[in-house]
Coordinates of C-alpha atoms in Angstrom, one line a residue:
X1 CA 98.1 86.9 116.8
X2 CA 96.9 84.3 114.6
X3 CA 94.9 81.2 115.3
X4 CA 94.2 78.1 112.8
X5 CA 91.4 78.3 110.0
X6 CA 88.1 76.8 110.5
X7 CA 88.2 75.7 107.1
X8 CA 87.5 72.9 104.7
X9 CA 90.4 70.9 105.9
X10 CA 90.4 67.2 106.1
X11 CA 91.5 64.8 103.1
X12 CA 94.7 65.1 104.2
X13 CA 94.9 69.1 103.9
X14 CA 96.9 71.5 106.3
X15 CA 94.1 74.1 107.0
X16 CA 95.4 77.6 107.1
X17 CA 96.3 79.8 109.4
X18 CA 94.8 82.9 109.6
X19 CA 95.7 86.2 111.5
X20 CA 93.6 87.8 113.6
X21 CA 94.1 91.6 113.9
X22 CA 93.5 93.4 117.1
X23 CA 94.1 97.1 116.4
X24 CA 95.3 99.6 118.9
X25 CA 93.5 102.9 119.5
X26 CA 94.1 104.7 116.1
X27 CA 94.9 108.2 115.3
X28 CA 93.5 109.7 112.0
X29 CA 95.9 110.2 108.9
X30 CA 96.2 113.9 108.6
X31 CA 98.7 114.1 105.7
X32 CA 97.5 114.5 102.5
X33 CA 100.2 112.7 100.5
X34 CA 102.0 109.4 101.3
X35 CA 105.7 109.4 100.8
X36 CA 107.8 106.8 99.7
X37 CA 109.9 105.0 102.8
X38 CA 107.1 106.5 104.8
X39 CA 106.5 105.0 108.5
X40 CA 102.9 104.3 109.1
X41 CA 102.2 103.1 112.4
X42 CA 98.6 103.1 114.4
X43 CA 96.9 105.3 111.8
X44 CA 93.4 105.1 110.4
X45 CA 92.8 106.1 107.4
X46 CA 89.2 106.8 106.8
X47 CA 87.9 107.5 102.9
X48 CA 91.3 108.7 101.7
X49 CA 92.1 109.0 97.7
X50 CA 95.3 107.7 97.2
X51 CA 94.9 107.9 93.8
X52 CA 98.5 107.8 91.9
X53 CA 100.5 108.4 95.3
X54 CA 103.3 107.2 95.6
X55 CA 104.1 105.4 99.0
X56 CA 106.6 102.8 97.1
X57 CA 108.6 101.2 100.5
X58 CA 106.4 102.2 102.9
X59 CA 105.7 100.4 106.2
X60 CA 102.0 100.4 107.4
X61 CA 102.1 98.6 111.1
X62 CA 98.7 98.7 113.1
X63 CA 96.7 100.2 110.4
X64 CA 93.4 100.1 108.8
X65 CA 92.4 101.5 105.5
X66 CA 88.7 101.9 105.1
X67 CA 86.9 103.3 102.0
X68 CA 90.1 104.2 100.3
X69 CA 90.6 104.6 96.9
X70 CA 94.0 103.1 95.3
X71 CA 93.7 104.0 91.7
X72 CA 97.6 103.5 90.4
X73 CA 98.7 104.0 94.0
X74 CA 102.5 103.1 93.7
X75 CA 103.2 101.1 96.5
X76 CA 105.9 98.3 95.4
X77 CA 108.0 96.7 98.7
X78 CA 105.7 98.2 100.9
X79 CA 105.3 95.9 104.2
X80 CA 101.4 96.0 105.5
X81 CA 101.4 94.5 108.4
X82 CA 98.9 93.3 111.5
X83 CA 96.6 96.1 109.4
X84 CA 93.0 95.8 108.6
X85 CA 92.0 96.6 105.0
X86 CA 88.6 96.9 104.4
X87 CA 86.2 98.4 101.3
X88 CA 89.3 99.3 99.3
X89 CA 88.5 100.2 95.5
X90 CA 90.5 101.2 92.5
X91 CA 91.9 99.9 89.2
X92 CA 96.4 99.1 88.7
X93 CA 97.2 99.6 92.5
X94 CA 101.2 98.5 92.3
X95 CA 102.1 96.3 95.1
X96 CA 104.9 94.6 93.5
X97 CA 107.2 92.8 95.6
X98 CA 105.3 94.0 98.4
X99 CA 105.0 92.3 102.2
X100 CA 101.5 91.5 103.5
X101 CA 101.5 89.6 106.8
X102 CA 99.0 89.2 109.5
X103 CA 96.8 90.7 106.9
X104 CA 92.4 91.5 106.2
X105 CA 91.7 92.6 103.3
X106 CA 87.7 93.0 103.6
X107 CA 84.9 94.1 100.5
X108 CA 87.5 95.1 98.3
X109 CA 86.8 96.3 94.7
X110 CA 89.8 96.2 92.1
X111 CA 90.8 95.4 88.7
X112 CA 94.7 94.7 87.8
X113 CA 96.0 95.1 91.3
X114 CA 100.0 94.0 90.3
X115 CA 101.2 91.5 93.4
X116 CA 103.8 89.8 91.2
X117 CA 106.7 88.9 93.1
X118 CA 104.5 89.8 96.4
X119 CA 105.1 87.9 99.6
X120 CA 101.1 87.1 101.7
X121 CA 101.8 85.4 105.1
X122 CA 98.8 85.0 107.0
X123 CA 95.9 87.0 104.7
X124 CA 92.7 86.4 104.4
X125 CA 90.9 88.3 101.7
X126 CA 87.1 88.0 102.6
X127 CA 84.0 89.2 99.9
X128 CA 84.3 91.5 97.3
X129 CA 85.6 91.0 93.8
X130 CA 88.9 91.2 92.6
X131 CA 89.4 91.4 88.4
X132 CA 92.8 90.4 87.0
X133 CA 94.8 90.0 89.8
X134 CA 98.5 89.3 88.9
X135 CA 100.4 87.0 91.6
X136 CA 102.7 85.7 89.5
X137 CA 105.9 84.4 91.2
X138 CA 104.2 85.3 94.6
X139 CA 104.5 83.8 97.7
X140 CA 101.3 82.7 99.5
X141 CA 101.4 81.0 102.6
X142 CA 98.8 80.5 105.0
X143 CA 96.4 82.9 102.6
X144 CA 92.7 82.2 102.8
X145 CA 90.3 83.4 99.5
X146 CA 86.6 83.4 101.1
X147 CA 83.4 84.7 99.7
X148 CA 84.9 86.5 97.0
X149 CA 85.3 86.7 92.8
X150 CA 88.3 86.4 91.4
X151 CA 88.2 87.0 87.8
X152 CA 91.3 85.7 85.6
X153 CA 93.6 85.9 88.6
X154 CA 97.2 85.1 87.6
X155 CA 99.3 82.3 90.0
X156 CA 102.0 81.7 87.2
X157 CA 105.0 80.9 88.7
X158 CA 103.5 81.5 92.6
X159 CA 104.6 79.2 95.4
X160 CA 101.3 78.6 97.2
X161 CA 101.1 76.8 100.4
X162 CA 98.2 75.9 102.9
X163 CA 95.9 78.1 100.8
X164 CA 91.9 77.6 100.5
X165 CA 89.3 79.1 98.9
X166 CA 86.0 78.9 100.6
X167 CA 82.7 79.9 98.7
X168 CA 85.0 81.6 96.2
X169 CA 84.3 82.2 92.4
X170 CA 87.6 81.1 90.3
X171 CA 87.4 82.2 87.0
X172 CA 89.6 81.8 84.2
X173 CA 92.5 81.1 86.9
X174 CA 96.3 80.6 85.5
X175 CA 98.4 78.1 87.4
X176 CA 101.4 77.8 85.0
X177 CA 104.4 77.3 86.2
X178 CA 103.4 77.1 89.7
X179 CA 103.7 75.0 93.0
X180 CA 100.7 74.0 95.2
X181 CA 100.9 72.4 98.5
X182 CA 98.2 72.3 100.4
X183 CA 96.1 73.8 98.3
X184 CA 92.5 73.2 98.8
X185 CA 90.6 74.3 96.0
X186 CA 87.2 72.4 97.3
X187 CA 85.2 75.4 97.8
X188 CA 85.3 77.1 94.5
X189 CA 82.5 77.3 92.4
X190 CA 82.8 77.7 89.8
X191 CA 86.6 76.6 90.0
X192 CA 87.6 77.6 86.3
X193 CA 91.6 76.8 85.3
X194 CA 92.4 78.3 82.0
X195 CA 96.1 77.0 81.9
X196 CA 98.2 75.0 84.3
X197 CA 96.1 71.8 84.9
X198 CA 99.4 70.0 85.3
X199 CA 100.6 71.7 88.2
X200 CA 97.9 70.9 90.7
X201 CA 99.9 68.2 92.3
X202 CA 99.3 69.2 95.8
X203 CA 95.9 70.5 95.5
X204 CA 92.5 69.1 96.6
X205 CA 89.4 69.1 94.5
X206 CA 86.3 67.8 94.7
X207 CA 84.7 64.9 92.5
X208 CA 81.8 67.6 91.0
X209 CA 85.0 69.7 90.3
X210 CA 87.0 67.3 88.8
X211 CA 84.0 66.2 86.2
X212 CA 83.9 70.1 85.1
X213 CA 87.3 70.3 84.4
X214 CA 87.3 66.3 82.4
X215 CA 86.8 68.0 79.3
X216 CA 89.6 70.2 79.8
X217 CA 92.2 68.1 81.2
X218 CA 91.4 65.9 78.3
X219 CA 92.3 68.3 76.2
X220 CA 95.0 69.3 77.6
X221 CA 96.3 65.8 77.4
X222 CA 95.3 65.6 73.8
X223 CA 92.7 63.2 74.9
X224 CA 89.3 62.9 72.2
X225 CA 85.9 62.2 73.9
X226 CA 83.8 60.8 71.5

C-alpha cells in the first residue's frame, strides 16, 4: 500500500510517495544460515547475526528484520520487498544491484553499506546514521531520507526522483554525474555538497542553504570573493 508524503512539498516539488507496510502474522526465522536464491516470505527475523552470509539473490517478501547484524552480509540482487527493516547495524553490507520497494528501513547503524547500481522505489529510511553510503548509479524514486545522518553518502551517477530529505544531516554529499528531479533538499541541515554542485538542476534548496553553499559554488565556478 503506499499513500503520498506529508512532506516539504510546495515550490513546485512532487512530494514523495511513501509505502506503508502492513505485515502479515510472521513466523520466526529458524535457519541459521541464509542461502543464496533463498525465498523469504512472512518471516521475522528477531536479533539474527548475519554476519558474512551470503543471501546474494534472495527474495525477502513480508518481512521484517529487527536488531540484525549485517557485517559483510552478501546480499547483491536481492529484492526486499513490502518488508520492515528496523535497528539494523553493521559495517560493508553488499546490496549491489539490489531491489528495495515498498520499503522501512528504521534506526539503522552502518558504515559503507554498497547500493551502487541498487534500485529504492518507495523507501523511507527514518533516524539513525548511515556513514559512506555508496549509491552510485542507483535508482531512487519516491525515497524519503528523514531524521537521519548521512555522512559522505555517494549519489554519483544516481537517477534521483521525488526524493526529500527531512531534518536530515548531509555531509560531505557527492552528486557527480547525477540527475535530480524533484529533489527537495530543503530540510537538510547541514546540507554539505562536496562535488556535483552543477547537477542540482531539479533540486530545491532553500535561501539559508544556498548562502552556505555561495562560497563553494563560487569556487567551483572559479569565482574570487574579495
Amino acid at each position: 500500500m503506499v499513500r503520498r508524503a506529508t512532506g516539504t512539498g510546495g515550490a513546485g516539488v512532487k512530494g514523495a510517495r511513501r509505502p506503508e507496510v502492513r505485515l502479515p502474522p510472521l513466523e520466526p526465522w529458524a535457519e541459521g544460515e541464509l542461502e543464496p536464491d533463498g525465498d523469504y516470505d512472512g518471516l521475522e527475523f528477531r536479533e539474527c547475526d548475519l554476519t558474512g552470509q551470503d543471501g546474494m539473490g534472495a527474495r525477502f517478501m513480508d518481512c521484517a528484520l529487527t536488531g540484525c547484524a549485517v557485517d559483510e552480509t552478501a546480499l547483491g540482487r536481492a529484492r526486499v520487498l513490502d518488508s520492515l527493516l528496523t535497528g539494523l547495524r553493521g559495517v560493508g553490507t553488499r546490496l549491489a544491484e539490489a531491489t528495495l520497494r515498498d520499503v522501512e528501513l528504521v534506526d539503522a547503524r552502518l558504515g559503507g553499506t554498497q547500493l551502487h547500481g541498487a534500485v529504492l522505489e518507495r523507501v523511507v529510511i527514518r533516524g539513525g546514521k548511515i556513514d559512506y553510503l555508496n549509491l552510485r548509479e542507483a535508482r531512487l524514486k519516491d525515497v524519503v531520507f528523514e531524521s537521519c545522518v548521512l555522512v559522505e553518502p555517494d549519489f554519483a551517477g544516481a537517477r534521483l526522483e521525488r526524493v526529500e530529505f527531512l531534518d536530515c544531516a548531509l555531509k560531505g554529499a557527492d552528486f557527480g554525474g547525477a540527475t535530480l528531479k524533484d529533489v527537495d533538499l530543503r530540510g537538510a541541515a547541514p546540507l554539505e555538497i562536496t562535488r556535483g554542485l552543477d547537477r542540482l538542476s531539479g533540486a530545491v534548496i532553500s535561501t539559508g542553504q544556498l548562502l552556505d553553499l555561495a562560497p563553494v559554488l563560487a569556487a567551483s565556478m572559479g569565482i574570487r570573493v574579495l
